[in-house]
Tab-separated table of C-alpha atoms in Angstrom:
chain	number	residue	atom	x	y	z
A	1	MET	CA	0.103	0.194	-0.405
A	2	ALA	CA	1.327	3.492	-0.881
A	3	ASP	CA	2.383	6.221	1.514
A	4	LEU	CA	0.424	9.312	1.516
A	5	ALA	CA	2.711	11.170	2.592
A	6	ASP	CA	4.677	10.372	-0.196
A	7	VAL	CA	2.074	12.385	-2.725
A	8	ARG	CA	2.811	15.680	-3.555
A	9	TRP	CA	3.354	18.134	-6.413
A	10	ASN	CA	6.917	16.983	-8.468
A	11	ASP	CA	9.114	19.900	-8.323
A	12	GLU	CA	8.450	21.594	-11.607
A	13	ALA	CA	4.829	22.205	-10.592
A	14	ARG	CA	6.339	22.951	-6.962
A	15	ASP	CA	8.344	26.039	-8.614
A	16	LYS	CA	5.206	26.885	-10.398
A	17	ILE	CA	3.149	27.521	-7.096
A	18	LEU	CA	6.234	29.490	-5.696
A	19	THR	CA	6.124	31.547	-8.562
A	20	ASP	CA	2.788	32.625	-9.222
A	21	ALA	CA	2.432	33.591	-4.892
A	22	ASP	CA	5.531	35.627	-5.236
A	23	ASN	CA	3.890	37.616	-7.842
A	24	VAL	CA	0.206	37.564	-5.840
A	25	LEU	CA	2.565	39.017	-3.551
A	26	ARG	CA	3.765	41.276	-5.668
A	27	ASP	CA	1.245	42.980	-7.196
A	28	ALA	CA	-0.056	43.063	-4.022
A	29	VAL	CA	3.082	45.287	-3.062
A	30	ARG	CA	2.935	47.622	-6.465
A	31	ASP	CA	-0.817	48.018	-5.792
A	32	ALA	CA	-0.357	49.223	-2.337
A	33	ALA	CA	2.497	52.015	-3.407
A	34	ALA	CA	0.299	53.434	-5.693
A	35	ALA	CA	-2.654	53.303	-3.611
A	36	HIS	CA	-0.568	54.912	0.208
A	37	SER	CA	3.373	55.410	-0.688
A	38	GLY	CA	3.558	58.330	2.448
A	39	GLU	CA	0.606	57.228	3.739
A	40	SER	CA	1.610	54.481	7.236
A	41	TRP	CA	2.537	50.957	7.301
A	42	GLU	CA	-0.926	50.321	7.883
A	43	GLU	CA	-2.184	50.797	5.817
A	44	SER	CA	-0.659	49.400	3.310
A	45	PHE	CA	0.025	46.342	5.909
A	46	LYS	CA	-3.834	46.033	5.302
A	47	ALA	CA	-4.400	47.170	1.375
A	48	ILE	CA	-1.074	43.930	0.940
A	49	ASN	CA	-3.117	41.649	3.226
A	50	ASP	CA	-5.889	42.101	1.928
A	51	ALA	CA	-5.497	41.851	-1.308
A	52	VAL	CA	-4.136	38.470	-1.005
A	53	LYS	CA	-5.530	36.669	2.173
A	54	ASP	CA	-8.200	35.187	-0.037
A	55	ARG	CA	-5.276	34.268	-2.891
A	56	PHE	CA	-4.131	31.776	-0.510
A	57	ILE	CA	-4.908	28.420	1.583
A	58	ASP	CA	-4.474	29.195	5.613
A	59	TYR	CA	-3.544	32.885	4.858
A	60	GLU	CA	-1.528	34.668	8.033
A	61	PRO	CA	-0.199	37.901	7.612
A	62	GLY	CA	3.934	37.337	8.208
A	63	PRO	CA	6.702	39.974	9.289
A	64	ASP	CA	7.434	40.058	5.018
A	65	VAL	CA	4.250	41.788	4.215
A	66	ARG	CA	4.858	43.772	7.155
A	67	LYS	CA	8.635	44.754	5.806
A	68	TYR	CA	7.057	45.383	2.133
A	69	ALA	CA	4.339	47.687	4.383
A	70	GLU	CA	6.904	49.893	6.264
A	71	ALA	CA	8.621	49.969	2.738
A	72	ILE	CA	6.368	52.352	0.856
A	73	GLU	CA	5.232	53.832	4.132
A	74	ARG	CA	9.218	55.288	3.710
A	75	GLY	CA	8.947	55.356	-0.270
A	76	GLU	CA	10.883	52.822	-1.690
A	77	TYR	CA	8.681	51.307	-3.406
A	78	SER	CA	6.851	53.714	-6.201
């Protein structure tokens, strides 16, 4: 009998999934920067989370999102 623990995406699919996830985050950061540049990082943080939360299973905001939100506040993305 096969072990279900061995069921997983192949390496090419894993790479595509990760690339797609990076693109979703990149688009959210770009859009938040366009809408909230120079505002408090909290506004960008909320915008990024709102944009990605329904795109991922079990999404939880983490330090990456805050890092990008703080960079938007400093005007690093425009």
